[in-house]
Structures are given as structure tokens and as C-alpha cells.
mmCIF file of N, CA and C and ligand atoms in Angstrom:
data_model
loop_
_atom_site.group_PDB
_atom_site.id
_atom_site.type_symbol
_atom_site.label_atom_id
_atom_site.label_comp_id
_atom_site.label_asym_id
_atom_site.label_seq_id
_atom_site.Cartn_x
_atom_site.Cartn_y
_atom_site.Cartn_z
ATOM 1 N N UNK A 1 -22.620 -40.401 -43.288
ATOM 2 C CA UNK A 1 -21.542 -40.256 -42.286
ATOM 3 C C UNK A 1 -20.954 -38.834 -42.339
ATOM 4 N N UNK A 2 -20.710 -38.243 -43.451
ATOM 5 C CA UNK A 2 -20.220 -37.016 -43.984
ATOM 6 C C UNK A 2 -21.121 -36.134 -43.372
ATOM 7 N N UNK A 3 -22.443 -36.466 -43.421
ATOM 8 C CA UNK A 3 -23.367 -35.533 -42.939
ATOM 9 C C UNK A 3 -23.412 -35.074 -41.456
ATOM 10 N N UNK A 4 -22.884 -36.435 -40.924
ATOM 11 C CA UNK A 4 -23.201 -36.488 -39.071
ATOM 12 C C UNK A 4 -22.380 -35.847 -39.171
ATOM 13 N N UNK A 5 -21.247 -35.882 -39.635
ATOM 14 C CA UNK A 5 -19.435 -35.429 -38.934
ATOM 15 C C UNK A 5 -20.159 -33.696 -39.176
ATOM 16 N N UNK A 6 -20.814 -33.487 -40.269
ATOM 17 C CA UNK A 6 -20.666 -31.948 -40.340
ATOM 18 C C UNK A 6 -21.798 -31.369 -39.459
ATOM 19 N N UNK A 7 -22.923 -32.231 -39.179
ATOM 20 C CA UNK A 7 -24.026 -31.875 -38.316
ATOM 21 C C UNK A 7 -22.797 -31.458 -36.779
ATOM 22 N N UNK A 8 -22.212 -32.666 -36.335
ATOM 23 C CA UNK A 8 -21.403 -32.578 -35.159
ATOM 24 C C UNK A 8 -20.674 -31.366 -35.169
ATOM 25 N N UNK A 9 -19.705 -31.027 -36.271
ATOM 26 C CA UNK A 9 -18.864 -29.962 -36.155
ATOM 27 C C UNK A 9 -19.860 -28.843 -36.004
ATOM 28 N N UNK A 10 -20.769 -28.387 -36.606
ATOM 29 C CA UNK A 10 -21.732 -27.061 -36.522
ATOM 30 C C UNK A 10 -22.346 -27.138 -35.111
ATOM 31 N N UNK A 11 -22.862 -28.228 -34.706
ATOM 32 C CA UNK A 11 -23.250 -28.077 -33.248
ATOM 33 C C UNK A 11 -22.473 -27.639 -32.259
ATOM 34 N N UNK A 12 -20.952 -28.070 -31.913
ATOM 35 C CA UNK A 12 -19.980 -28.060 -31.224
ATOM 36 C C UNK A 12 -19.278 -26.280 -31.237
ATOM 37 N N UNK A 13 -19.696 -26.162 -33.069
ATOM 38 C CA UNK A 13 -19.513 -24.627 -32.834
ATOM 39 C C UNK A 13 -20.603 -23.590 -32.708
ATOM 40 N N UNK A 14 -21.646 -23.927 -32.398
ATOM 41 C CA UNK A 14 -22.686 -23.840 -31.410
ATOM 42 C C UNK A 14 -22.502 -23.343 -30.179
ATOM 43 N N UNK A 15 -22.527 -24.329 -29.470
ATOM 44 C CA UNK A 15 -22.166 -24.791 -27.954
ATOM 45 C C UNK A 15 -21.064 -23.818 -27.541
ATOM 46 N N UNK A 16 -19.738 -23.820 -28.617
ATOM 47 C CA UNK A 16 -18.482 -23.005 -28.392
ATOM 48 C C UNK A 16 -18.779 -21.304 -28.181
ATOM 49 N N UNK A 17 -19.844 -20.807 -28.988
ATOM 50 C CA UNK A 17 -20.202 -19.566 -29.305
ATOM 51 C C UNK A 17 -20.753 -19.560 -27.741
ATOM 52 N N UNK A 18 -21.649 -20.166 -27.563
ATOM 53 C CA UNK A 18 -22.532 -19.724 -26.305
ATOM 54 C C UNK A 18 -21.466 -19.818 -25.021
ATOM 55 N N UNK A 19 -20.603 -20.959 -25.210
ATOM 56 C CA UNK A 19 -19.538 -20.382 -23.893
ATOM 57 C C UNK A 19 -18.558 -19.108 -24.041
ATOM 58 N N UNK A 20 -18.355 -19.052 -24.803
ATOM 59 C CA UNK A 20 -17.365 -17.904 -25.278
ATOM 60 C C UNK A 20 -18.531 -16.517 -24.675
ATOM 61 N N UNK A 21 -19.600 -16.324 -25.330
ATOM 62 C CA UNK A 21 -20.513 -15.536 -24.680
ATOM 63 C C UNK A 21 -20.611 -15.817 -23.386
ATOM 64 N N UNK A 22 -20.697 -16.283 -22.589
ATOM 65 C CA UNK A 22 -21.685 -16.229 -21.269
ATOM 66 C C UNK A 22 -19.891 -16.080 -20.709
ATOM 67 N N UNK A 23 -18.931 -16.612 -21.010
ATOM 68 C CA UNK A 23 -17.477 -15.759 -20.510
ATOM 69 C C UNK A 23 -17.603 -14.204 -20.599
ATOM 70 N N UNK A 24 -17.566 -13.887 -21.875
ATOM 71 C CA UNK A 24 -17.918 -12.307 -21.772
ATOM 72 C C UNK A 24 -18.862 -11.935 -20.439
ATOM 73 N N UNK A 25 -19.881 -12.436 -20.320
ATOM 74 C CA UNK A 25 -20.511 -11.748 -19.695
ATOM 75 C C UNK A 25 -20.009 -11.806 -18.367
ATOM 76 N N UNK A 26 -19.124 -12.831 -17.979
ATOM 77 C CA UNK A 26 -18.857 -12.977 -16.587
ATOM 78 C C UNK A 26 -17.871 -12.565 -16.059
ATOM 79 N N UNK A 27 -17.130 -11.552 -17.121
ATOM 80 C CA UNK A 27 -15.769 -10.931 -17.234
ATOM 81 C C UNK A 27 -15.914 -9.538 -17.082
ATOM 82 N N UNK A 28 -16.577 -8.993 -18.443
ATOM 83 C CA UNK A 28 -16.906 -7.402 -18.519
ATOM 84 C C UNK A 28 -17.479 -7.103 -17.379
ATOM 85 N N UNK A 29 -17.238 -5.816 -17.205
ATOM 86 C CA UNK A 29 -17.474 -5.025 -16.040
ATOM 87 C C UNK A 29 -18.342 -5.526 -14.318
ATOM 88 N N UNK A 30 -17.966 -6.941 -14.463
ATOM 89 C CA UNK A 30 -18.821 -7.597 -13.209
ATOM 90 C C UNK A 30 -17.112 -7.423 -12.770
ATOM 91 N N UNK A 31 -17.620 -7.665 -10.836
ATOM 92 C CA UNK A 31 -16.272 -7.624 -10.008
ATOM 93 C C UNK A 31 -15.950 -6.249 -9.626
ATOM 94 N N UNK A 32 -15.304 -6.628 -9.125
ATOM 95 C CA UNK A 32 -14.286 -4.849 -8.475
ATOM 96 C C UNK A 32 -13.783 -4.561 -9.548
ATOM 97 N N UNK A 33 -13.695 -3.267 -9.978
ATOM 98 C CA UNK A 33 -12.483 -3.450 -11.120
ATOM 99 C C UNK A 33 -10.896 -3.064 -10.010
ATOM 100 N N UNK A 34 -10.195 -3.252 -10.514
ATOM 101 C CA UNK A 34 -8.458 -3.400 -9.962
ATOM 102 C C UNK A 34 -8.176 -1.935 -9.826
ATOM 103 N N UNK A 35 -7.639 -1.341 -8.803
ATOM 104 C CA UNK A 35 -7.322 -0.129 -8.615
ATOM 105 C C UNK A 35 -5.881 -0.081 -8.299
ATOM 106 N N UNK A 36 -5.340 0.707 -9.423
ATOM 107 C CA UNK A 36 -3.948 0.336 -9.285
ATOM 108 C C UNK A 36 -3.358 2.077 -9.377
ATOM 109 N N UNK A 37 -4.364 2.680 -9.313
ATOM 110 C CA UNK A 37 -4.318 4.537 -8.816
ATOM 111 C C UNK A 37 -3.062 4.411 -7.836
ATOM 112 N N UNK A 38 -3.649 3.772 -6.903
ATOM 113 C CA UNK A 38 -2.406 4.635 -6.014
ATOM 114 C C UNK A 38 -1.605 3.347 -4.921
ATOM 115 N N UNK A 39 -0.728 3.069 -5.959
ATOM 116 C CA UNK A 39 -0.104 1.596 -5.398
ATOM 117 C C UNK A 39 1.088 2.405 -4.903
ATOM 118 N N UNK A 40 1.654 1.678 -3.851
ATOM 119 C CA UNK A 40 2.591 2.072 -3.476
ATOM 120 C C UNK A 40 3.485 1.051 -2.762
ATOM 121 N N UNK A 41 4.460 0.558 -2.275
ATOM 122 C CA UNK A 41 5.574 -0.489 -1.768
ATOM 123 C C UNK A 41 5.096 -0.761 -0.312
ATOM 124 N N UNK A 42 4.476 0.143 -0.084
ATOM 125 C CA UNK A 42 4.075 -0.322 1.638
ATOM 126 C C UNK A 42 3.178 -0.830 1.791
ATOM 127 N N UNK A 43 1.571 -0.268 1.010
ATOM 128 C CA UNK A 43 0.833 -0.523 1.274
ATOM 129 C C UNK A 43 0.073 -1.244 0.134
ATOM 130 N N UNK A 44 0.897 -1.592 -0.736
ATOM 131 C CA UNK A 44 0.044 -2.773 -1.966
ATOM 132 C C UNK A 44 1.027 -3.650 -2.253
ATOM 133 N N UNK A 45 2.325 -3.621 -2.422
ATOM 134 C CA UNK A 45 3.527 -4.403 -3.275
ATOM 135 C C UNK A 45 3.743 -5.498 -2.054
ATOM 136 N N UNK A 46 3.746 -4.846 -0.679
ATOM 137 C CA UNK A 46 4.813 -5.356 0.480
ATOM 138 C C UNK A 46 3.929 -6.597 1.324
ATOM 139 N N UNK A 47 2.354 -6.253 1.189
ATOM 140 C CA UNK A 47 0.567 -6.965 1.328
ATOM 141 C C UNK A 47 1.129 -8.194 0.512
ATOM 142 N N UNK A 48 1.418 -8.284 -0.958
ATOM 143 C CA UNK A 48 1.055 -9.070 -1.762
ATOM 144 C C UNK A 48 2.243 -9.762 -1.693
ATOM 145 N N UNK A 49 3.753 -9.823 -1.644
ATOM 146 C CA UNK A 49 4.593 -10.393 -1.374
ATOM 147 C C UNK A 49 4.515 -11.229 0.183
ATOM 148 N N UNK A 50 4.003 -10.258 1.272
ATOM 149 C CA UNK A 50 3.896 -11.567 2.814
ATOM 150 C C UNK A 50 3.101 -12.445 2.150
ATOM 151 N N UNK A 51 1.920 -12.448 1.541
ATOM 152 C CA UNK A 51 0.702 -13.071 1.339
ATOM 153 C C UNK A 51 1.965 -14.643 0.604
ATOM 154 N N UNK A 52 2.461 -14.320 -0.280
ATOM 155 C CA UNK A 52 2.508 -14.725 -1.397
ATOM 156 C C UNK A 52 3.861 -15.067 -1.823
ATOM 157 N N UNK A 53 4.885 -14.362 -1.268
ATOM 158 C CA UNK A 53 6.352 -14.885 -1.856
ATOM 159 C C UNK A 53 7.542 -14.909 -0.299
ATOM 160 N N UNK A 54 7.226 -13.764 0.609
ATOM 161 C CA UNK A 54 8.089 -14.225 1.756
ATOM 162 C C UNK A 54 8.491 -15.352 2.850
ATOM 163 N N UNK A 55 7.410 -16.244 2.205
ATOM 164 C CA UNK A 55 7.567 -17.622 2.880
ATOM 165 C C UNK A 55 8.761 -17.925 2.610
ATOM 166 N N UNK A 56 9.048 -18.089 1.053
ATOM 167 C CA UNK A 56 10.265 -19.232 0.477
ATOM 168 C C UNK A 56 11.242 -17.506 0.285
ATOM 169 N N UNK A 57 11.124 -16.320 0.409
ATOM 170 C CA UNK A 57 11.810 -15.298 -0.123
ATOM 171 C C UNK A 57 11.902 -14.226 0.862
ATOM 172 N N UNK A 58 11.505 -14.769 2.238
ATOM 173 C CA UNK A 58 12.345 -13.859 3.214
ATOM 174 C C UNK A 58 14.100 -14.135 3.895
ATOM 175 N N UNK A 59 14.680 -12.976 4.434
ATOM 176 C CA UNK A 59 15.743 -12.759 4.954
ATOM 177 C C UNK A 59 16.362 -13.667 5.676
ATOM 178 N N UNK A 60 15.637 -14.636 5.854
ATOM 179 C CA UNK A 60 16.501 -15.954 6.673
ATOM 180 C C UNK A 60 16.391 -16.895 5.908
ATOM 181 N N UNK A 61 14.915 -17.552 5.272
ATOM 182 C CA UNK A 61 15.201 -18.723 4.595
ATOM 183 C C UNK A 61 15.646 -18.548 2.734
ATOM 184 N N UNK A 62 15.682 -17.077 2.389
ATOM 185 C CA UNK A 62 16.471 -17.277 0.996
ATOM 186 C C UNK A 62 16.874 -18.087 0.136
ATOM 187 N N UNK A 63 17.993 -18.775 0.854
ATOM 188 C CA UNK A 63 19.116 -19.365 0.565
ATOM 189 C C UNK A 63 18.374 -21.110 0.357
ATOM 190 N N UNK A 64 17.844 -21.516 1.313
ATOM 191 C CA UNK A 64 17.155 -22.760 1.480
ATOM 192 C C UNK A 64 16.110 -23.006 0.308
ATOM 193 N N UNK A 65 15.026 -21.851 0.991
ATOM 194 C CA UNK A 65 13.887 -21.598 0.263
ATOM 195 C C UNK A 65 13.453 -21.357 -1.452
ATOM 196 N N UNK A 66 14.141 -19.875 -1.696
ATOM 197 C CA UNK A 66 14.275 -19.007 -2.290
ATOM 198 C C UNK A 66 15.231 -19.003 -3.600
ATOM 199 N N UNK A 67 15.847 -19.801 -3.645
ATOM 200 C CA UNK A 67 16.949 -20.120 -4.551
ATOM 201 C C UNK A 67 17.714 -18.620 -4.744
ATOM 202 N N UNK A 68 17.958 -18.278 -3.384
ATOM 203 C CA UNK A 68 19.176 -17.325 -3.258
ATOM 204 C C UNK A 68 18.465 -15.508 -3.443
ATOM 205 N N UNK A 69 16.969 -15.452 -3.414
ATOM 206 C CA UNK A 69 16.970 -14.482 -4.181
ATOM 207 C C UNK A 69 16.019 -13.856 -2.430
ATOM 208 N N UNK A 70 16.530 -13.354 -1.909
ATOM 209 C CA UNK A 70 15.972 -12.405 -0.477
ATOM 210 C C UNK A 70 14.934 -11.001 -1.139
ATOM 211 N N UNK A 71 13.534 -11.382 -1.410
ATOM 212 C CA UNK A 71 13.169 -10.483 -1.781
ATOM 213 C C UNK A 71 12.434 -9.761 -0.500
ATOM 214 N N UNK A 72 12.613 -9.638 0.783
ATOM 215 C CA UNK A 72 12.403 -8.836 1.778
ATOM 216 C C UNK A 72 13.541 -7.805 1.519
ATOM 217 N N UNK A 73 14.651 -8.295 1.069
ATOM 218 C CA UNK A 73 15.751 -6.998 1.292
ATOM 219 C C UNK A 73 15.186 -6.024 -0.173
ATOM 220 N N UNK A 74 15.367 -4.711 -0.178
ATOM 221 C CA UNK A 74 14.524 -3.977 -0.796
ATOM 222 C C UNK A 74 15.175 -4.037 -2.354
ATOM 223 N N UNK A 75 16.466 -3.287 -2.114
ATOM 224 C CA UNK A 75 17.386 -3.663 -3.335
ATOM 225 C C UNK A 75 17.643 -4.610 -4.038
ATOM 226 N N UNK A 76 17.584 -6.289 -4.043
ATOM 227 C CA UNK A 76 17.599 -7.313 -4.644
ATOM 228 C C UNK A 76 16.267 -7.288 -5.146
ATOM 229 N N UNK A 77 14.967 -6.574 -4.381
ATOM 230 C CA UNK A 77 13.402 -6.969 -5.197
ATOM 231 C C UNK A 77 13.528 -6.139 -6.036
ATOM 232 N N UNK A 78 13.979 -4.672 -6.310
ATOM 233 C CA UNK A 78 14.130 -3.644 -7.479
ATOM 234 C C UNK A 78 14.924 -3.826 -8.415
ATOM 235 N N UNK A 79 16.190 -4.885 -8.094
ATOM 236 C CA UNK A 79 16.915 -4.912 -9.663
ATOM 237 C C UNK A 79 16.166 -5.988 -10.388
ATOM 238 N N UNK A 80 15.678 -7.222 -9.511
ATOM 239 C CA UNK A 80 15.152 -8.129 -10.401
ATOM 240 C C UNK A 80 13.712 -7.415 -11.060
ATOM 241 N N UNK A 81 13.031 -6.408 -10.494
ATOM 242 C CA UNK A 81 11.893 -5.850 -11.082
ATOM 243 C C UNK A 81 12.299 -5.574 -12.218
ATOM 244 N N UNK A 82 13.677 -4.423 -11.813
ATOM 245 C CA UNK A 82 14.022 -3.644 -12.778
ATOM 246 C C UNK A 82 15.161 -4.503 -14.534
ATOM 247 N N UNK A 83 15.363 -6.004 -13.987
ATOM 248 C CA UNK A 83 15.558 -6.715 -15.140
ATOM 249 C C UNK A 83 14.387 -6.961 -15.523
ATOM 250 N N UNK A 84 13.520 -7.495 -15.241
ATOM 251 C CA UNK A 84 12.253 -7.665 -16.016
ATOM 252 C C UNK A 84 12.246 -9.250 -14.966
ATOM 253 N N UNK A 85 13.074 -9.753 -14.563
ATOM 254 C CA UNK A 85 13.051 -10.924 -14.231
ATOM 255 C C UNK A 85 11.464 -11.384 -13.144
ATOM 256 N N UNK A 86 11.239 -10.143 -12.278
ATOM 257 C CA UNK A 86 10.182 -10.030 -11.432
ATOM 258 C C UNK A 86 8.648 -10.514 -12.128
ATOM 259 N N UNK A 87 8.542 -9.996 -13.186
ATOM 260 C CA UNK A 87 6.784 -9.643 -13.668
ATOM 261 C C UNK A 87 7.456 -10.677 -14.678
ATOM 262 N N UNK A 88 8.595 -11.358 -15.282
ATOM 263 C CA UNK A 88 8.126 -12.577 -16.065
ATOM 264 C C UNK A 88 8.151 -14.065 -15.018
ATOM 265 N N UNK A 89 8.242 -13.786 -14.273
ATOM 266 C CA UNK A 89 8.206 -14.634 -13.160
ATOM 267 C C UNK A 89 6.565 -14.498 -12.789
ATOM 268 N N UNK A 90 6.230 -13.418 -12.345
ATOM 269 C CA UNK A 90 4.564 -14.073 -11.864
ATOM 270 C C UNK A 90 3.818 -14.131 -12.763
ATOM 271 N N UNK A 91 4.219 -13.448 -14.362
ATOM 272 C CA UNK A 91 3.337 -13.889 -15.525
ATOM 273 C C UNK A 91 3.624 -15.263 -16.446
ATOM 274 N N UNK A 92 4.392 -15.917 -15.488
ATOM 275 C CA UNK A 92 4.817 -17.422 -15.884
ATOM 276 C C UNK A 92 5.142 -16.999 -17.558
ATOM 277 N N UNK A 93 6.409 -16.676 -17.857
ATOM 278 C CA UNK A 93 7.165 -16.527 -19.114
ATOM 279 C C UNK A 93 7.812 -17.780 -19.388
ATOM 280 N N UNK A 94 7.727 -18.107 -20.292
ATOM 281 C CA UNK A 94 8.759 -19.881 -20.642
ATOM 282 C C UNK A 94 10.110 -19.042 -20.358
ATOM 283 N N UNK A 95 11.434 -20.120 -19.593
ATOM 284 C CA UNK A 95 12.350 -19.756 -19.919
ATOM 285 C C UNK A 95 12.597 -19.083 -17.880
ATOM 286 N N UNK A 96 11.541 -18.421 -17.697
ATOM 287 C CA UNK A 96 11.734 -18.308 -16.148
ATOM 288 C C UNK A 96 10.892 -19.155 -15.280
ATOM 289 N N UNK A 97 11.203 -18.915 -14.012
ATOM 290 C CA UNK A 97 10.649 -19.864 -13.115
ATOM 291 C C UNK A 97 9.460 -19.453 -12.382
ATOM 292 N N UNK A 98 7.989 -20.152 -12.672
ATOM 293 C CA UNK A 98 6.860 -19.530 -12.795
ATOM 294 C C UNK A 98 7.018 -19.263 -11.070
ATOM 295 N N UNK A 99 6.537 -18.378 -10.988
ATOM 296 C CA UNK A 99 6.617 -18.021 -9.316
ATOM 297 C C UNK A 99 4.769 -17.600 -8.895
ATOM 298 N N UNK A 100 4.399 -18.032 -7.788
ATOM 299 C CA UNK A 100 5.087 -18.208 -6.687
ATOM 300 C C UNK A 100 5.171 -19.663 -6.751
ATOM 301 N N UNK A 101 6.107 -19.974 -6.890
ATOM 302 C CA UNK A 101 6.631 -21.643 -7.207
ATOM 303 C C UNK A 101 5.591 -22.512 -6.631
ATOM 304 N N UNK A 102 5.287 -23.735 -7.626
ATOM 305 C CA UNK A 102 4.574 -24.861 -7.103
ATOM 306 C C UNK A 102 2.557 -24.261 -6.707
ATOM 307 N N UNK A 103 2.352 -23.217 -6.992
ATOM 308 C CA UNK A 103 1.009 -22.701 -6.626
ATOM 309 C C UNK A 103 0.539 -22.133 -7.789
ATOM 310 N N UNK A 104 -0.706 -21.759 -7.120
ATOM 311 C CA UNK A 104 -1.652 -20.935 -8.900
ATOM 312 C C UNK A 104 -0.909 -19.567 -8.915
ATOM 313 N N UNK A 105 -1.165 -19.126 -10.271
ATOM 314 C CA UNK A 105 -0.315 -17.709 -10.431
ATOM 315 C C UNK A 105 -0.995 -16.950 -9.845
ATOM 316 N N UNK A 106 -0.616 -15.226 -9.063
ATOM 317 C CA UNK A 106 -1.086 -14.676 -8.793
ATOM 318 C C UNK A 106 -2.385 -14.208 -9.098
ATOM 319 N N UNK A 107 -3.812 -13.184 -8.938
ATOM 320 C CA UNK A 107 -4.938 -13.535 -9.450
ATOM 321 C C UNK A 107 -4.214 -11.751 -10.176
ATOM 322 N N UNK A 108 -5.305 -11.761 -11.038
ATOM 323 C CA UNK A 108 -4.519 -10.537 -12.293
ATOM 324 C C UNK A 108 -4.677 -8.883 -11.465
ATOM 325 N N UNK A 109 -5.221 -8.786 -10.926
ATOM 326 C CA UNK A 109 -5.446 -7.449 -10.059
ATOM 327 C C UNK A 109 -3.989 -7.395 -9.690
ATOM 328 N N UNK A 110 -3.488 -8.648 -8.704
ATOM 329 C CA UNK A 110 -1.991 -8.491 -7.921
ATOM 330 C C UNK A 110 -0.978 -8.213 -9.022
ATOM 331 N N UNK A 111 -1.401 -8.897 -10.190
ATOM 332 C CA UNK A 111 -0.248 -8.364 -11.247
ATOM 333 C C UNK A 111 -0.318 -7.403 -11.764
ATOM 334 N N UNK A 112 -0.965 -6.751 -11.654
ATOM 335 C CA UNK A 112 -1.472 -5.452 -12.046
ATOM 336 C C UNK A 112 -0.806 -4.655 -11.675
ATOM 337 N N UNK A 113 -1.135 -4.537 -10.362
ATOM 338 C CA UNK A 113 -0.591 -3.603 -9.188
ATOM 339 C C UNK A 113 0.974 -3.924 -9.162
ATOM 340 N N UNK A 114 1.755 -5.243 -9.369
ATOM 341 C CA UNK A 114 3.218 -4.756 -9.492
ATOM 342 C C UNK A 114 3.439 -4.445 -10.813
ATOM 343 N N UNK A 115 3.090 -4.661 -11.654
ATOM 344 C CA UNK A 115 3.139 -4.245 -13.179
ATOM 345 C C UNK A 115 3.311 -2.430 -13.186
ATOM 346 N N UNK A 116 2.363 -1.900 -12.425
ATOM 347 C CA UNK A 116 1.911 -0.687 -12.132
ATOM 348 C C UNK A 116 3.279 0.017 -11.536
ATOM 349 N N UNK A 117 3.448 -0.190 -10.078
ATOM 350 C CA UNK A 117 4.490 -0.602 -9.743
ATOM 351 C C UNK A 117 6.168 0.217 -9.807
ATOM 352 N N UNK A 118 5.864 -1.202 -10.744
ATOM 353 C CA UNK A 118 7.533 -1.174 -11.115
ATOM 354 C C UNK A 118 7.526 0.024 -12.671
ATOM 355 N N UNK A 119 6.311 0.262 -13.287
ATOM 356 C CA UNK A 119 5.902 0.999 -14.320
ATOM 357 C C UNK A 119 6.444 2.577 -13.812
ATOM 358 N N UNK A 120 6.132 2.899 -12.369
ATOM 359 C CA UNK A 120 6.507 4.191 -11.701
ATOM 360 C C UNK A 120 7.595 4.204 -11.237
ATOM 361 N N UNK A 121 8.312 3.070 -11.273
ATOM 362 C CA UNK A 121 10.250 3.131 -10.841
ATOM 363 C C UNK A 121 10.501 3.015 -9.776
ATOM 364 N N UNK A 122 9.684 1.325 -9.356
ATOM 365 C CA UNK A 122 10.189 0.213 -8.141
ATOM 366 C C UNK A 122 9.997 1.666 -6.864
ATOM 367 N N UNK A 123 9.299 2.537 -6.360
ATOM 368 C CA UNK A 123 9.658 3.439 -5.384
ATOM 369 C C UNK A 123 9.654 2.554 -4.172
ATOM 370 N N UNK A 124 10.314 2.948 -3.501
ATOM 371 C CA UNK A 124 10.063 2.418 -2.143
ATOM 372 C C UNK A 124 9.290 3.522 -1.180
ATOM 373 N N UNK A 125 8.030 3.550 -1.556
ATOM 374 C CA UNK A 125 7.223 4.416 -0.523
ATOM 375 C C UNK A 125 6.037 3.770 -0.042
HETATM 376 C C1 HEC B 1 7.492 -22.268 -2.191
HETATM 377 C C2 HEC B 1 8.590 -21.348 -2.237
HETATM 378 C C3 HEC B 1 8.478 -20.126 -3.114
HETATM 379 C C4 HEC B 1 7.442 -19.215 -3.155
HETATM 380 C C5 HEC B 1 6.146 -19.209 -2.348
HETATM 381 C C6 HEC B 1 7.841 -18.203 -4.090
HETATM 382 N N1 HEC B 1 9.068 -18.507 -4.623
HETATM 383 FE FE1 HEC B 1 10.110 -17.379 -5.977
HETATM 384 N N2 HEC B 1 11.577 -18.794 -6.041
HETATM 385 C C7 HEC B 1 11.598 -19.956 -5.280
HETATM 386 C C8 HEC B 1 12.765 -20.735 -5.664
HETATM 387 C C9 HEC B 1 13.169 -22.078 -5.062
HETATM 388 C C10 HEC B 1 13.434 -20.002 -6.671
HETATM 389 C C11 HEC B 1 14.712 -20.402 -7.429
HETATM 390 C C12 HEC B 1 14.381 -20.831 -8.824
HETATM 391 C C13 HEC B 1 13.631 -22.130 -8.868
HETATM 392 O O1 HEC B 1 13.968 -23.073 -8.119
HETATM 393 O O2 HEC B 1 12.642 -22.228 -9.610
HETATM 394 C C14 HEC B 1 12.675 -18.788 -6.873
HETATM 395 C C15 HEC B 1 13.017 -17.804 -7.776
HETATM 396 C C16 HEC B 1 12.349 -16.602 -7.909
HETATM 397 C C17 HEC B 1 12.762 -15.531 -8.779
HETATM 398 C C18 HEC B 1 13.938 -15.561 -9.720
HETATM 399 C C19 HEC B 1 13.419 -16.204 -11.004
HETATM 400 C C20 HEC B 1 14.437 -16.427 -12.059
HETATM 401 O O3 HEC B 1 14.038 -16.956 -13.123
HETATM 402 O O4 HEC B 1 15.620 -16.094 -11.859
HETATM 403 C C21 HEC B 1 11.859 -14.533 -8.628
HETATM 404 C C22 HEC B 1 11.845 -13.171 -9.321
HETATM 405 C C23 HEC B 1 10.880 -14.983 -7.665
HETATM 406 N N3 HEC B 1 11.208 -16.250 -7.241
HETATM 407 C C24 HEC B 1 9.788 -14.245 -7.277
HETATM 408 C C25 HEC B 1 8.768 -14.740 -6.479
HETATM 409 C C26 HEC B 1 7.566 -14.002 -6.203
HETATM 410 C C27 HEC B 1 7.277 -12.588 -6.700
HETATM 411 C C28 HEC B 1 6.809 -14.794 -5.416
HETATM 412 C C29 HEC B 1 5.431 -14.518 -4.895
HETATM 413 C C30 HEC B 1 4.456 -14.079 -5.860
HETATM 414 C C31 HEC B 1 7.533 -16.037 -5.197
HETATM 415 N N4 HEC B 1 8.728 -15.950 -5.864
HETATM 416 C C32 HEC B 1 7.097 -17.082 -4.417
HETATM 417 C C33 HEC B 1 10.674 -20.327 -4.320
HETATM 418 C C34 HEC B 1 9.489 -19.678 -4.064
#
């Protein structure tokens, strides 16, 4: 019995090795890589918020939606960047509210690019 249990465990870490590998391979350098060169508020930050957060976080439904937080208005999206509250929100941090609420988290390129971002000091350009 001792024997199966340890035959089982060595196989299983087997099996584990070869997925762990064939992840690597489907990770490293396959895909676009993320270009976060030349992000800017108009044309990468402002894309990924319509897509993704101005439904429940535009200028009219806020309050309903949004739990108060109007991130179309420019100044309310830069202080919460600039608390940190923004990027632990789409990197689902315990303790904040995983955003974009109720959906899958952003895919890691988009976090990237506000990570990036707010890294150059929230510009509005
Ligand atoms: C389906 C509606 C909905 C969507 C879509 C959505 N949010 Fe929210 N968001 C909310 C609500 C409601 C709250 C208030 C807190 C709560 O109820 O969890 C909130 C709160 C927040 C907060 C404040 C979090 C805190 O802990 O104080 C931030 C920042 C935020 N959202 C960012 C985003 C971003 C960025 C996106 C898009 C990637 C997004 N939200 C998408 C509904 C939404």
C-alpha cells in the first residue's frame, strides 16, 4: 500500500512537471508582447476604461452604478490612481473591491498599461 501511495505521489509529480513545462512554453515569448512605450490618457487609459469601467463609472450613472466614484471626470480617476486605490482595484487586492466588479479581471497587458500610466504621473495627454 505504502508502495502504491509513493508510486502515485511520483507519478502525479510527473504529470505536474510536464504541465508546469508546456505553461512555460505557452507563456514565454509567444503573443504580442504588451507595449506600454507610449501610453498615454487618450489613446490607451481612456480605450480601456469605455471598454471596461464607464458603464457602472460614467458621469451620470456614478452614483447608482459606481458606488459614487465618476471615473469619466478626470480628477476623481487621478487621486484614486494616485492613492493606490485604482491598480489595487484591477489587481484584485484583498481588502478592495475587485473591479471591474462582478467580471474577469482585466487581461495583464491592460494592467500594464495603467500601471505604466499612473508610473509617469496620471498625465492627462
Ligand atoms: C458593473 C459595474 C462596475 C464596473 C463595470 C466597474 N465598476 Fe468599479 N465599482 C463599482 C461599484 C458598485 C463600486 C463601489 C464599491 C463596490 O460596490 O464594490 C466600484 C468601486 C470602484 C473603485 C473604488 C474601489 C474602492 O475600494 O474604494 C474603483 C477604483 C473602481 N471601481 C474602478 C473600476 C475600474 C478601473 C473599472 C474597469 C476596469 C471598474 N471599476 C468597473 C461598479 C463597477
Amino acid at each position: 500500500m505504502i508502495r502504491i501511495t509513493f508510486i502515485l505521489i511520483l507519478m502525479l509529480g510527473i504529470m505536474a512537471g510536464c504541465y508546469y513545462e508546456s505553461e512555460e512554453q505557452l507563456y514565454s515569448g509567444s503573443g504580442t508582447p504588451c507595449d506600454t512605450a507610449s501610453v498615454t490618457y487618450s489613446g490607451t487609459i481612456k480605450p480601456i476604461l469605455t471598454n471596461n469601467c464607464f458603464e457602472c463609472h460614467n458621469s451620470v450613472d456614478y452614483n447608482l452604478l459606481g458606488g459614487g466614484n465618476n471615473l469619466e471626470e478626470f480628477s476623481t480617476l487621478r487621486s484614486l490612481a494616485e492613492q493606490g486605490t485604482l491598480m489595487k482595484a484591477v489587481t484584485h487586492q484583498p481588502g478592495y473591491s475587485f473591479m471591474p466588479k462582478g467580471r474577469e479581471k482585466l487581461d495583464t497587458c491592460s494592467i500594464q498599461k495603467i500601471s505604466k500610466w499612473i508610473e509617469n504621473g496620471t498625465q492627462n495627454n
